[in-house]
CSV table of C-alpha atoms and ligand atoms in Angstrom, one decimal:
chain,number,residue,atom,x,y,z
A,1,UNK,CA,15.9,-8.9,25.7
A,2,UNK,CA,15.5,-6.2,23.0
A,3,UNK,CA,13.7,-7.5,20.0
A,4,UNK,CA,14.7,-5.6,16.8
A,5,UNK,CA,12.8,-5.0,13.6
A,6,UNK,CA,13.5,-7.7,11.0
A,7,UNK,CA,16.2,-6.8,8.5
A,8,UNK,CA,14.9,-5.3,5.4
A,9,UNK,CA,11.8,-3.8,6.9
A,10,UNK,CA,11.0,-0.3,8.2
A,11,UNK,CA,8.7,1.3,10.7
A,12,UNK,CA,6.8,4.2,9.2
A,13,UNK,CA,6.6,6.7,12.1
A,14,UNK,CA,4.2,9.6,12.3
A,15,UNK,CA,7.1,11.9,11.1
A,16,UNK,CA,6.9,9.9,7.8
A,17,UNK,CA,3.4,8.5,7.7
A,18,UNK,CA,1.9,11.7,6.5
A,19,UNK,CA,4.0,11.5,3.4
A,20,UNK,CA,2.6,8.0,2.7
A,21,UNK,CA,-0.9,9.2,3.2
A,22,UNK,CA,-0.4,12.1,0.9
A,23,UNK,CA,1.1,9.8,-1.8
A,24,UNK,CA,-1.8,7.4,-1.4
A,25,UNK,CA,-4.3,10.1,-1.8
A,26,UNK,CA,-2.6,11.3,-5.0
A,27,UNK,CA,-2.7,7.7,-6.2
A,28,UNK,CA,-6.4,7.3,-5.5
A,29,UNK,CA,-7.1,10.7,-7.1
A,30,UNK,CA,-5.2,9.7,-10.3
A,31,UNK,CA,-6.8,6.2,-10.4
A,32,UNK,CA,-10.2,7.8,-10.1
A,33,UNK,CA,-9.5,10.2,-13.0
A,34,UNK,CA,-8.7,7.3,-15.2
A,35,UNK,CA,-11.5,5.1,-14.1
A,36,UNK,CA,-9.6,2.4,-12.2
A,37,UNK,CA,-11.3,0.8,-9.2
A,38,UNK,CA,-9.4,-0.5,-6.1
A,39,UNK,CA,-9.1,-4.2,-5.7
A,40,UNK,CA,-7.9,-5.8,-2.4
A,41,UNK,CA,-6.6,-9.3,-2.4
A,42,UNK,CA,-5.1,-11.3,0.5
A,43,UNK,CA,-1.6,-10.8,1.7
A,44,UNK,CA,-0.7,-14.4,0.9
A,45,UNK,CA,-1.7,-16.8,-1.8
A,46,UNK,CA,-1.0,-20.4,-2.6
A,47,UNK,CA,2.7,-20.7,-3.6
A,48,UNK,CA,1.7,-22.3,-6.9
A,49,UNK,CA,0.0,-19.1,-8.1
A,50,UNK,CA,3.3,-17.2,-8.0
A,51,UNK,CA,5.3,-20.0,-9.5
A,52,UNK,CA,2.9,-20.0,-12.4
A,53,UNK,CA,2.0,-16.3,-12.4
A,54,UNK,CA,5.4,-14.8,-12.1
A,55,UNK,CA,7.2,-17.7,-13.8
A,56,UNK,CA,9.3,-20.4,-12.1
A,57,UNK,CA,12.5,-19.3,-13.9
A,58,UNK,CA,12.5,-15.9,-12.3
A,59,UNK,CA,14.7,-14.7,-9.4
A,60,UNK,CA,11.6,-13.7,-7.5
A,61,UNK,CA,10.2,-17.3,-7.6
A,62,UNK,CA,13.6,-19.1,-7.4
A,63,UNK,CA,15.2,-17.1,-4.6
A,64,UNK,CA,13.1,-14.3,-3.1
A,65,UNK,CA,9.7,-15.6,-1.9
A,66,UNK,CA,8.6,-15.7,1.7
A,67,UNK,CA,7.1,-19.2,1.7
A,68,UNK,CA,5.7,-21.0,4.7
A,69,UNK,CA,3.8,-24.2,5.3
A,70,UNK,CA,0.7,-24.4,7.4
A,71,UNK,CA,-1.6,-27.3,7.6
A,72,UNK,CA,0.4,-29.0,4.9
A,73,UNK,CA,-0.3,-26.1,2.5
A,74,UNK,CA,2.4,-24.0,1.0
A,75,UNK,CA,1.6,-20.3,1.1
A,76,UNK,CA,3.6,-17.3,0.0
A,77,UNK,CA,3.5,-13.6,1.0
A,78,UNK,CA,2.8,-11.5,-2.1
A,79,UNK,CA,6.1,-10.7,-3.8
A,80,UNK,CA,4.1,-8.6,-6.3
A,81,UNK,CA,0.5,-7.6,-7.1
A,82,UNK,CA,-0.5,-9.0,-10.5
A,83,UNK,CA,-0.8,-12.7,-9.7
A,84,UNK,CA,-3.3,-12.1,-6.9
A,85,UNK,CA,-5.4,-9.8,-9.1
A,86,UNK,CA,-5.4,-12.3,-11.9
A,87,UNK,CA,-6.4,-15.1,-9.5
A,88,UNK,CA,-9.2,-12.9,-8.2
A,89,UNK,CA,-10.3,-11.9,-11.7
A,90,UNK,CA,-10.8,-15.5,-12.6
A,91,UNK,CA,-12.2,-16.8,-9.4
A,92,UNK,CA,-14.8,-14.0,-9.2
A,93,UNK,CA,-15.6,-14.2,-12.9
A,94,UNK,CA,-14.8,-10.5,-13.4
A,95,UNK,CA,-14.4,-11.3,-17.0
A,96,UNK,CA,-18.2,-11.7,-17.2
A,97,UNK,CA,-18.5,-8.0,-16.3
A,98,UNK,CA,-18.3,-5.3,-19.0
A,99,UNK,CA,-14.7,-5.1,-20.2
A,100,UNK,CA,-12.2,-3.7,-19.9
A,101,UNK,CA,-11.7,-4.5,-16.2
A,102,UNK,CA,-9.6,-1.7,-14.7
A,103,UNK,CA,-8.2,-2.2,-11.2
A,104,UNK,CA,-5.6,-0.6,-9.0
A,105,UNK,CA,-4.0,-1.5,-5.7
A,106,UNK,CA,-1.6,-0.2,-3.1
A,107,UNK,CA,0.1,-3.1,-1.3
A,108,UNK,CA,3.0,-4.2,0.7
A,109,UNK,CA,5.2,-6.8,-1.1
A,110,UNK,CA,7.7,-9.2,0.3
A,111,UNK,CA,10.9,-10.4,-1.3
A,112,UNK,CA,13.9,-11.9,0.4
A,113,UNK,CA,16.6,-9.8,-1.2
A,114,UNK,CA,19.9,-8.1,-0.2
A,115,UNK,CA,19.1,-4.8,1.5
A,116,UNK,CA,20.3,-1.7,-0.5
A,117,UNK,CA,19.1,1.8,-0.9
A,118,UNK,CA,15.7,1.5,-2.6
A,119,UNK,CA,15.7,-2.3,-2.0
A,120,UNK,CA,13.9,-3.7,1.0
A,121,UNK,CA,12.4,-7.0,2.1
A,122,UNK,CA,9.0,-5.5,2.7
A,123,UNK,CA,8.3,-2.7,0.3
A,124,UNK,CA,5.2,-1.1,-1.2
A,125,UNK,CA,3.8,-1.0,-4.7
A,126,UNK,CA,1.1,1.0,-6.5
A,127,UNK,CA,-0.1,-1.1,-9.4
A,128,UNK,CA,-2.7,-1.0,-12.0
A,129,UNK,CA,-4.1,-3.6,-14.5
A,130,UNK,CA,-6.4,-3.4,-17.5
A,131,UNK,CA,-8.0,-6.7,-18.5
A,132,UNK,CA,-9.8,-7.6,-21.8
A,133,UNK,CA,-8.1,-5.3,-24.3
A,134,UNK,CA,-5.8,-6.4,-27.1
A,135,UNK,CA,-5.6,-2.8,-28.3
A,136,UNK,CA,-2.4,-0.8,-27.8
A,137,UNK,CA,-4.6,2.0,-26.5
A,138,UNK,CA,-4.8,0.1,-23.3
A,139,UNK,CA,-1.0,0.0,-23.1
A,140,UNK,CA,-0.8,3.7,-23.9
A,141,UNK,CA,-3.4,4.4,-21.1
A,142,UNK,CA,-1.4,2.4,-18.6
A,143,UNK,CA,1.9,4.2,-19.5
A,144,UNK,CA,0.0,7.5,-19.7
A,145,UNK,CA,-1.4,7.1,-16.2
A,146,UNK,CA,2.1,6.5,-14.8
A,147,UNK,CA,3.5,9.4,-16.7
A,148,UNK,CA,0.6,11.7,-15.6
A,149,UNK,CA,1.0,10.6,-12.0
A,150,UNK,CA,4.8,11.0,-11.8
A,151,UNK,CA,5.0,14.3,-13.7
A,152,UNK,CA,2.0,15.5,-11.6
A,153,UNK,CA,4.2,15.0,-8.5
A,154,UNK,CA,6.8,17.3,-10.1
A,155,UNK,CA,9.1,14.6,-11.4
A,156,UNK,CA,9.9,15.8,-14.9
A,157,UNK,CA,13.2,14.2,-15.8
A,158,UNK,CA,12.1,10.5,-15.8
A,159,UNK,CA,13.2,8.4,-18.7
A,160,UNK,CA,10.6,6.1,-20.2
A,161,UNK,CA,12.1,3.0,-21.9
A,162,UNK,CA,9.9,0.8,-24.0
A,163,UNK,CA,10.4,-2.4,-25.8
A,164,UNK,CA,8.4,-5.2,-27.5
A,165,UNK,CA,9.2,-8.7,-26.4
A,166,UNK,CA,7.0,-10.4,-29.0
A,167,UNK,CA,4.4,-13.1,-28.7
A,168,UNK,CA,4.5,-16.9,-28.8
A,169,UNK,CA,4.3,-16.6,-32.6
A,170,UNK,CA,7.6,-14.8,-33.1
A,171,UNK,CA,9.4,-15.9,-29.9
A,172,UNK,CA,10.1,-19.4,-31.1
A,173,UNK,CA,12.5,-18.3,-33.8
A,174,UNK,CA,14.1,-15.7,-31.6
A,175,UNK,CA,14.6,-18.3,-28.8
A,176,UNK,CA,16.4,-20.5,-31.2
A,177,UNK,CA,18.6,-17.7,-32.4
A,178,UNK,CA,19.4,-16.7,-28.8
A,179,UNK,CA,20.2,-20.3,-27.8
A,180,UNK,CA,22.5,-20.6,-30.9
A,181,UNK,CA,24.3,-17.4,-29.9
A,182,UNK,CA,24.8,-18.5,-26.3
A,183,UNK,CA,25.5,-22.2,-26.9
A,184,UNK,CA,29.3,-21.9,-27.5
A,185,UNK,CA,29.5,-20.4,-23.9
A,186,UNK,CA,27.0,-22.7,-22.3
A,187,UNK,CA,29.6,-24.3,-19.9
A,188,UNK,CA,30.8,-20.9,-18.8
A,189,UNK,CA,27.3,-19.5,-17.9
A,190,UNK,CA,26.2,-19.3,-14.3
A,191,UNK,CA,24.4,-22.3,-12.8
A,192,UNK,CA,21.2,-20.3,-12.7
A,193,UNK,CA,21.5,-19.3,-16.4
A,194,UNK,CA,22.3,-22.9,-17.4
A,195,UNK,CA,19.0,-23.9,-15.8
A,196,UNK,CA,17.2,-21.2,-17.8
A,197,UNK,CA,18.9,-22.1,-21.1
A,198,UNK,CA,16.2,-24.5,-22.2
A,199,UNK,CA,13.2,-23.2,-20.3
A,200,UNK,CA,13.5,-19.5,-20.8
A,201,UNK,CA,16.8,-18.3,-22.4
A,202,UNK,CA,15.5,-14.7,-22.5
A,203,UNK,CA,16.0,-14.5,-18.7
A,204,UNK,CA,19.7,-15.0,-19.2
A,205,UNK,CA,19.8,-11.5,-20.8
A,206,UNK,CA,18.5,-10.1,-17.5
A,207,UNK,CA,21.1,-11.9,-15.4
A,208,UNK,CA,23.2,-9.8,-13.0
A,209,UNK,CA,26.1,-12.3,-13.1
A,210,UNK,CA,29.1,-10.6,-14.8
A,211,UNK,CA,30.0,-13.6,-16.9
A,212,UNK,CA,26.4,-14.0,-18.1
A,213,UNK,CA,26.5,-10.3,-18.9
A,214,UNK,CA,29.7,-10.7,-20.9
A,215,UNK,CA,28.3,-13.6,-23.0
A,216,UNK,CA,25.1,-11.8,-23.6
A,217,UNK,CA,26.8,-8.9,-25.2
A,218,UNK,CA,25.8,-8.6,-28.9
A,219,UNK,CA,23.1,-11.2,-28.5
A,220,UNK,CA,20.2,-11.2,-31.0
A,221,UNK,CA,17.4,-8.8,-30.0
A,222,UNK,CA,13.8,-9.7,-29.8
A,223,UNK,CA,12.8,-6.5,-31.5
A,224,UNK,CA,14.5,-7.7,-34.7
A,225,UNK,CA,12.4,-10.9,-34.7
A,226,UNK,CA,8.9,-9.5,-34.2
A,227,UNK,CA,6.1,-10.9,-36.4
A,228,UNK,CA,4.0,-8.6,-38.4
A,229,UNK,CA,1.3,-8.3,-35.8
A,230,UNK,CA,3.8,-7.5,-33.0
A,231,UNK,CA,5.6,-5.0,-35.2
A,232,UNK,CA,2.3,-3.3,-36.1
A,233,UNK,CA,1.3,-3.2,-32.4
A,234,UNK,CA,4.6,-1.6,-31.4
A,235,UNK,CA,4.1,1.0,-34.1
A,236,UNK,CA,0.6,1.7,-32.7
A,237,UNK,CA,2.0,2.1,-29.2
A,238,UNK,CA,4.6,4.5,-30.3
A,239,UNK,CA,2.0,6.5,-32.3
A,240,UNK,CA,-0.3,6.6,-29.3
A,241,UNK,CA,2.6,7.8,-27.0
A,242,UNK,CA,3.5,10.5,-29.5
A,243,UNK,CA,-0.1,11.6,-29.6
A,244,UNK,CA,-0.1,11.9,-25.8
A,245,UNK,CA,3.2,13.9,-25.9
A,246,UNK,CA,5.0,11.3,-23.8
A,247,UNK,CA,8.7,11.1,-24.7
A,248,UNK,CA,10.3,7.6,-24.8
A,249,UNK,CA,13.3,5.7,-25.8
A,250,UNK,CA,13.2,2.2,-27.5
A,251,UNK,CA,15.4,0.0,-25.3
A,252,UNK,CA,15.8,-3.5,-26.7
A,253,UNK,CA,17.4,-4.6,-23.5
A,254,UNK,CA,14.3,-4.5,-21.4
A,255,UNK,CA,13.4,-8.1,-20.8
A,256,UNK,CA,10.5,-9.2,-18.8
A,257,UNK,CA,11.3,-12.7,-19.9
A,258,UNK,CA,8.3,-14.6,-18.8
A,259,UNK,CA,6.4,-16.9,-21.2
A,260,UNK,CA,3.2,-15.1,-20.7
A,261,UNK,CA,4.5,-11.6,-21.1
A,262,UNK,CA,3.9,-10.4,-24.6
A,263,UNK,CA,4.5,-7.4,-26.8
A,264,UNK,CA,4.8,-4.2,-24.6
A,265,UNK,CA,7.5,-4.0,-21.9
A,266,UNK,CA,8.4,-0.7,-20.3
A,267,UNK,CA,10.3,0.9,-17.4
A,268,UNK,CA,10.4,4.4,-15.9
A,269,UNK,CA,14.0,5.1,-14.9
A,270,UNK,CA,15.2,7.9,-12.6
A,271,UNK,CA,18.7,9.2,-12.2
A,272,UNK,CA,18.0,10.1,-8.6
A,273,UNK,CA,17.9,6.5,-7.5
A,274,UNK,CA,21.5,5.2,-8.1
A,275,UNK,CA,21.8,1.5,-8.7
A,276,UNK,CA,18.1,0.7,-8.2
A,277,UNK,CA,17.1,3.1,-11.0
A,278,UNK,CA,13.7,1.6,-12.0
A,279,UNK,CA,10.8,3.2,-10.2
A,280,UNK,CA,8.0,1.6,-12.3
A,281,UNK,CA,8.0,-1.5,-14.5
A,282,UNK,CA,5.2,-2.9,-16.5
A,283,UNK,CA,4.0,-4.6,-19.6
A,284,UNK,CA,1.5,-6.8,-21.4
A,285,UNK,CA,0.7,-10.3,-20.3
A,286,UNK,CA,-1.8,-11.7,-22.8
A,287,UNK,CA,-1.5,-15.3,-21.7
A,288,UNK,CA,-1.3,-15.1,-17.9
A,289,UNK,CA,-5.1,-15.3,-17.2
A,290,UNK,CA,-5.2,-18.5,-19.4
A,291,UNK,CA,-2.1,-19.9,-17.6
A,292,UNK,CA,-3.8,-19.4,-14.2
A,293,UNK,CA,-6.9,-21.2,-15.5
A,294,UNK,CA,-9.2,-18.5,-16.8
A,295,UNK,CA,-10.4,-17.8,-20.3
A,296,UNK,CA,-8.1,-16.1,-22.8
A,297,UNK,CA,-7.9,-12.5,-21.6
A,298,UNK,CA,-5.3,-10.0,-22.8
A,299,UNK,CA,-4.0,-7.7,-20.1
A,300,UNK,CA,-1.5,-5.0,-19.4
A,301,UNK,CA,-0.4,-3.2,-16.2
A,302,UNK,CA,2.5,-1.8,-14.1
A,303,UNK,CA,4.0,-2.0,-10.6
A,304,UNK,CA,5.5,1.2,-9.1
A,305,UNK,CA,7.8,1.1,-6.0
A,306,UNK,CA,6.6,3.7,-3.5
A,307,UNK,CA,9.9,3.7,-1.4
A,308,UNK,CA,11.8,4.5,-4.5
A,309,UNK,CA,9.2,7.2,-5.4
A,310,UNK,CA,9.7,8.8,-2.0
A,311,UNK,CA,13.5,8.7,-2.5
A,312,UNK,CA,13.1,10.5,-5.8
A,313,UNK,CA,10.8,13.2,-4.2
A,314,UNK,CA,13.4,13.7,-1.5
A,315,UNK,CA,16.3,13.9,-3.8
A,316,UNK,CA,14.5,16.5,-5.8
A,317,UNK,CA,13.5,18.5,-2.7
A,318,UNK,CA,9.8,18.2,-3.6
A,319,UNK,CA,8.1,19.1,-0.4
A,320,UNK,CA,5.2,17.0,0.8
A,321,UNK,CA,2.7,19.2,2.6
A,322,UNK,CA,2.7,18.7,6.4
A,323,UNK,CA,-0.7,18.2,7.9
A,324,UNK,CA,-2.0,21.1,9.9
A,325,UNK,CA,-1.6,21.0,13.8
A,326,UNK,CA,-4.7,20.8,15.9
A,327,UNK,CA,-7.2,23.6,16.0
A,328,UNK,CA,-7.5,24.0,19.8
A,329,UNK,CA,-5.7,23.0,22.9
A,330,UNK,CA,-7.8,23.1,26.0
A,331,UNK,CA,-5.8,23.8,29.2
A,332,UNK,CA,-7.5,23.8,32.6
A,333,UNK,CA,-6.8,24.7,36.2
A,334,UNK,CA,-8.9,23.1,38.9
A,335,UNK,CA,-11.4,20.2,39.2
A,336,UNK,CA,-14.5,21.9,37.8
A,337,UNK,CA,-12.7,23.4,34.8
A,338,UNK,CA,-11.2,20.0,34.1
A,339,UNK,CA,-14.6,18.3,33.9
A,340,UNK,CA,-15.9,21.3,31.9
A,341,UNK,CA,-12.9,21.1,29.5
A,342,UNK,CA,-13.5,17.4,28.9
A,343,UNK,CA,-17.0,18.1,27.8
A,344,UNK,CA,-16.1,21.2,25.9
A,345,UNK,CA,-13.5,19.3,23.9
A,346,UNK,CA,-16.1,16.7,23.0
A,347,UNK,CA,-18.5,19.4,21.8
A,348,UNK,CA,-15.9,21.0,19.6
A,349,UNK,CA,-14.8,17.7,18.2
A,350,UNK,CA,-18.4,16.9,17.3
A,351,UNK,CA,-18.4,20.1,15.3
A,352,UNK,CA,-15.3,18.9,13.4
A,353,UNK,CA,-12.5,20.7,15.2
A,354,UNK,CA,-9.4,18.8,16.1
A,355,UNK,CA,-8.9,19.3,19.9
A,356,UNK,CA,-6.2,18.3,22.3
A,357,UNK,CA,-6.7,18.2,26.1
A,358,UNK,CA,-4.4,17.2,28.9
A,359,UNK,CA,-4.7,13.5,29.7
A,360,UNK,CA,-1.6,13.4,31.9
A,361,UNK,CA,-3.0,15.2,34.9
A,362,UNK,CA,-0.4,17.9,34.5
A,363,UNK,CA,-0.3,21.4,36.1
A,364,UNK,CA,-1.3,24.4,34.0
A,365,UNK,CA,2.2,25.5,33.2
A,366,UNK,CA,3.2,22.1,31.9
A,367,UNK,CA,-0.1,22.0,29.9
A,368,UNK,CA,0.8,25.3,28.2
A,369,UNK,CA,4.2,24.1,27.4
A,370,UNK,CA,2.8,21.0,25.8
A,371,UNK,CA,0.2,23.2,23.9
A,372,UNK,CA,3.1,25.2,22.5
A,373,UNK,CA,4.8,22.1,21.2
A,374,UNK,CA,1.7,20.6,19.8
A,375,UNK,CA,1.3,23.1,17.0
A,376,UNK,CA,-2.1,24.1,18.2
A,377,UNK,CA,-3.7,27.1,16.5
A,378,UNK,CA,-5.5,28.3,19.6
A,379,UNK,CA,-5.2,27.5,23.3
A,380,UNK,CA,-8.2,27.9,25.5
A,381,UNK,CA,-7.4,28.4,29.2
A,382,UNK,CA,-10.2,27.6,31.7
A,383,UNK,CA,-9.9,28.5,35.4
A,384,UNK,CA,-12.3,28.3,38.3
A,385,UNK,CA,-13.0,32.1,38.6
A,386,UNK,CA,-13.4,32.5,34.9
A,387,UNK,CA,-15.8,29.6,34.6
A,388,UNK,CA,-17.9,31.3,37.3
A,389,UNK,CA,-18.2,34.3,35.0
A,390,UNK,CA,-18.8,32.3,31.9
A,391,UNK,CA,-15.5,33.4,30.2
A,392,UNK,CA,-12.2,31.8,29.2
A,393,UNK,CA,-8.9,33.0,28.0
A,394,UNK,CA,-8.4,32.4,24.3
A,395,UNK,CA,-4.8,32.6,23.1
A,396,UNK,CA,-3.9,32.9,19.5
A,397,UNK,CA,-0.8,30.8,19.1
A,398,UNK,CA,0.2,32.3,15.8
A,399,UNK,CA,0.7,35.9,17.0
A,400,UNK,CA,0.9,35.2,20.8
A,401,UNK,CA,-2.0,37.5,21.7
A,402,UNK,CA,-4.7,36.6,24.1
A,403,UNK,CA,-8.0,37.9,25.3
A,404,UNK,CA,-10.9,37.0,27.6
A,405,UNK,CA,-13.9,35.8,25.7
A,406,UNK,CA,-17.4,34.5,26.5
A,407,UNK,CA,-17.5,30.7,26.3
A,408,UNK,CA,-20.4,30.7,23.9
A,409,UNK,CA,-18.4,33.0,21.5
A,410,UNK,CA,-15.4,30.8,21.2
A,411,UNK,CA,-16.5,28.8,18.2
A,412,UNK,CA,-17.4,32.0,16.3
A,413,UNK,CA,-14.0,33.3,17.1
A,414,UNK,CA,-11.9,30.3,16.1
A,415,UNK,CA,-14.1,29.7,13.0
A,416,UNK,CA,-12.8,33.0,11.5
B,501,LIG,P1,14.8,-4.6,-9.7
B,501,LIG,O1,15.4,-4.9,-11.0
B,501,LIG,O2,15.1,-3.3,-9.1
B,501,LIG,O3,15.0,-5.7,-8.7
B,501,LIG,P2,12.2,-5.7,-10.4
B,501,LIG,O4,12.3,-5.9,-11.8
B,501,LIG,O5,12.5,-6.9,-9.5
B,501,LIG,O6,13.2,-4.5,-9.9
B,501,LIG,P3,9.4,-5.4,-10.4
B,501,LIG,O7,9.1,-6.8,-10.1
B,501,LIG,O8,9.2,-4.9,-11.8
B,501,LIG,O9,10.9,-5.0,-10.0
B,501,LIG,O10,8.6,-4.4,-9.4
B,501,LIG,C1,8.1,-3.1,-9.8
B,501,LIG,C2,8.8,-2.0,-9.0
B,501,LIG,O11,8.7,-2.4,-7.6
B,501,LIG,C3,10.2,-1.8,-9.2
B,501,LIG,O12,10.4,-1.0,-10.4
B,501,LIG,C4,10.7,-1.1,-8.0
B,501,LIG,O13,10.3,0.3,-8.0
B,501,LIG,C5,9.8,-1.8,-6.9
B,501,LIG,N1,10.6,-2.8,-6.2
B,501,LIG,C6,10.9,-4.1,-6.6
B,501,LIG,N2,11.6,-4.8,-5.7
B,501,LIG,C7,11.8,-3.9,-4.7
B,501,LIG,C8,12.5,-4.0,-3.4
B,501,LIG,N3,13.0,-5.1,-3.0
B,501,LIG,N4,12.4,-2.9,-2.6
B,501,LIG,C9,11.8,-1.8,-3.0
B,501,LIG,N5,11.2,-1.6,-4.2
B,501,LIG,C10,11.2,-2.6,-5.0
B,502,LIG,MG1,14.1,-7.6,-8.4
């Protein structure tokens, strides 16, 4: 029986994995420049954490989680990164360390969704979080890092959309206005949206249901209901982005409609992605740490989809550098040369060279053919007679020249 890969997942083969490694090293380099430290949390958490952390009126929690029971506990594979980091921040009392706490992660995420281009069931995110700052400079730094990272990769036509979704202070009045607006159509809303009408009506604006969309048209906008503090914060953010020279568009339709999300919401959108156009989404969540049981700690962060990022790079024809082939292939003919070659490979590897030798027991001709295909820079051919004389044949694979050379001169030669 052939066992296939689960739907919505992908193998990352060596022909692709170098791209991931390259991307990850760019992420680590960017995070280091901004002073973010890596945090690694478990692949699964108690289901309750996500229900509270992401919000139990969201699609992710209501429909998309990989939840399983074991020993009468309900556990869930991470659908996103923030909740786990928040749990860890509280549990390890990271709030007692000098603030702000600045963390980044590169993780697989799991969501049971319909497969589409740029939409998988296991996908990967680069995320960052800043804890402890109420100041909009933190938001500007989070957005600035994403901008710096993405433009640094050569993606220069991204659109940054920003919005403010207010705070518990101003959201009450807005909520009422939104409910009043939607109420005449309550019976015609989707079942999911009916369920959200009382608990979290802002989520209805995010619905993909065509009827919900129709009735949401012309709905009141949070941005028109902001309290003085939220208004001032939004002005601060815009000023900071201006100072950083980062272009943006105010988009009142961005809803990250969770109760704990506050003020800043933003998305980076790419025209290269088709329907799944958002490559990075983030915002402020001043009340999440409290909600999960910690002390009041304002926070802001983003999550960036790495599959979508690679799709953009591909669409733009941005080349990811291929790793170099190996330095030396050692081909041998005869028993004594074979043993010598084994040891010689070990010595060269100890000096830092990447070395391939035959482990298939092939004849010399087949070894040389393999050497040709393995992108080796040099091939060393060792035969019995030559070994007797203390020489080998060194073949320069780039220009197909070869010469006899003393064994103890090889390193000097290939080092050049
Ligand atoms: P979408 O509206 O596309 O479903 P989302 O709002 O659910 O996105 P977030 O929870 O904000 O996405 O996750 C942050 C980023 O992670 C997204 O902008 C996207 O790049 C990526 N992402 C989310 N879900 C998937 C998925 N199923 N497959 C691949 N990437 C994803
Ligand atoms: Mg989604």
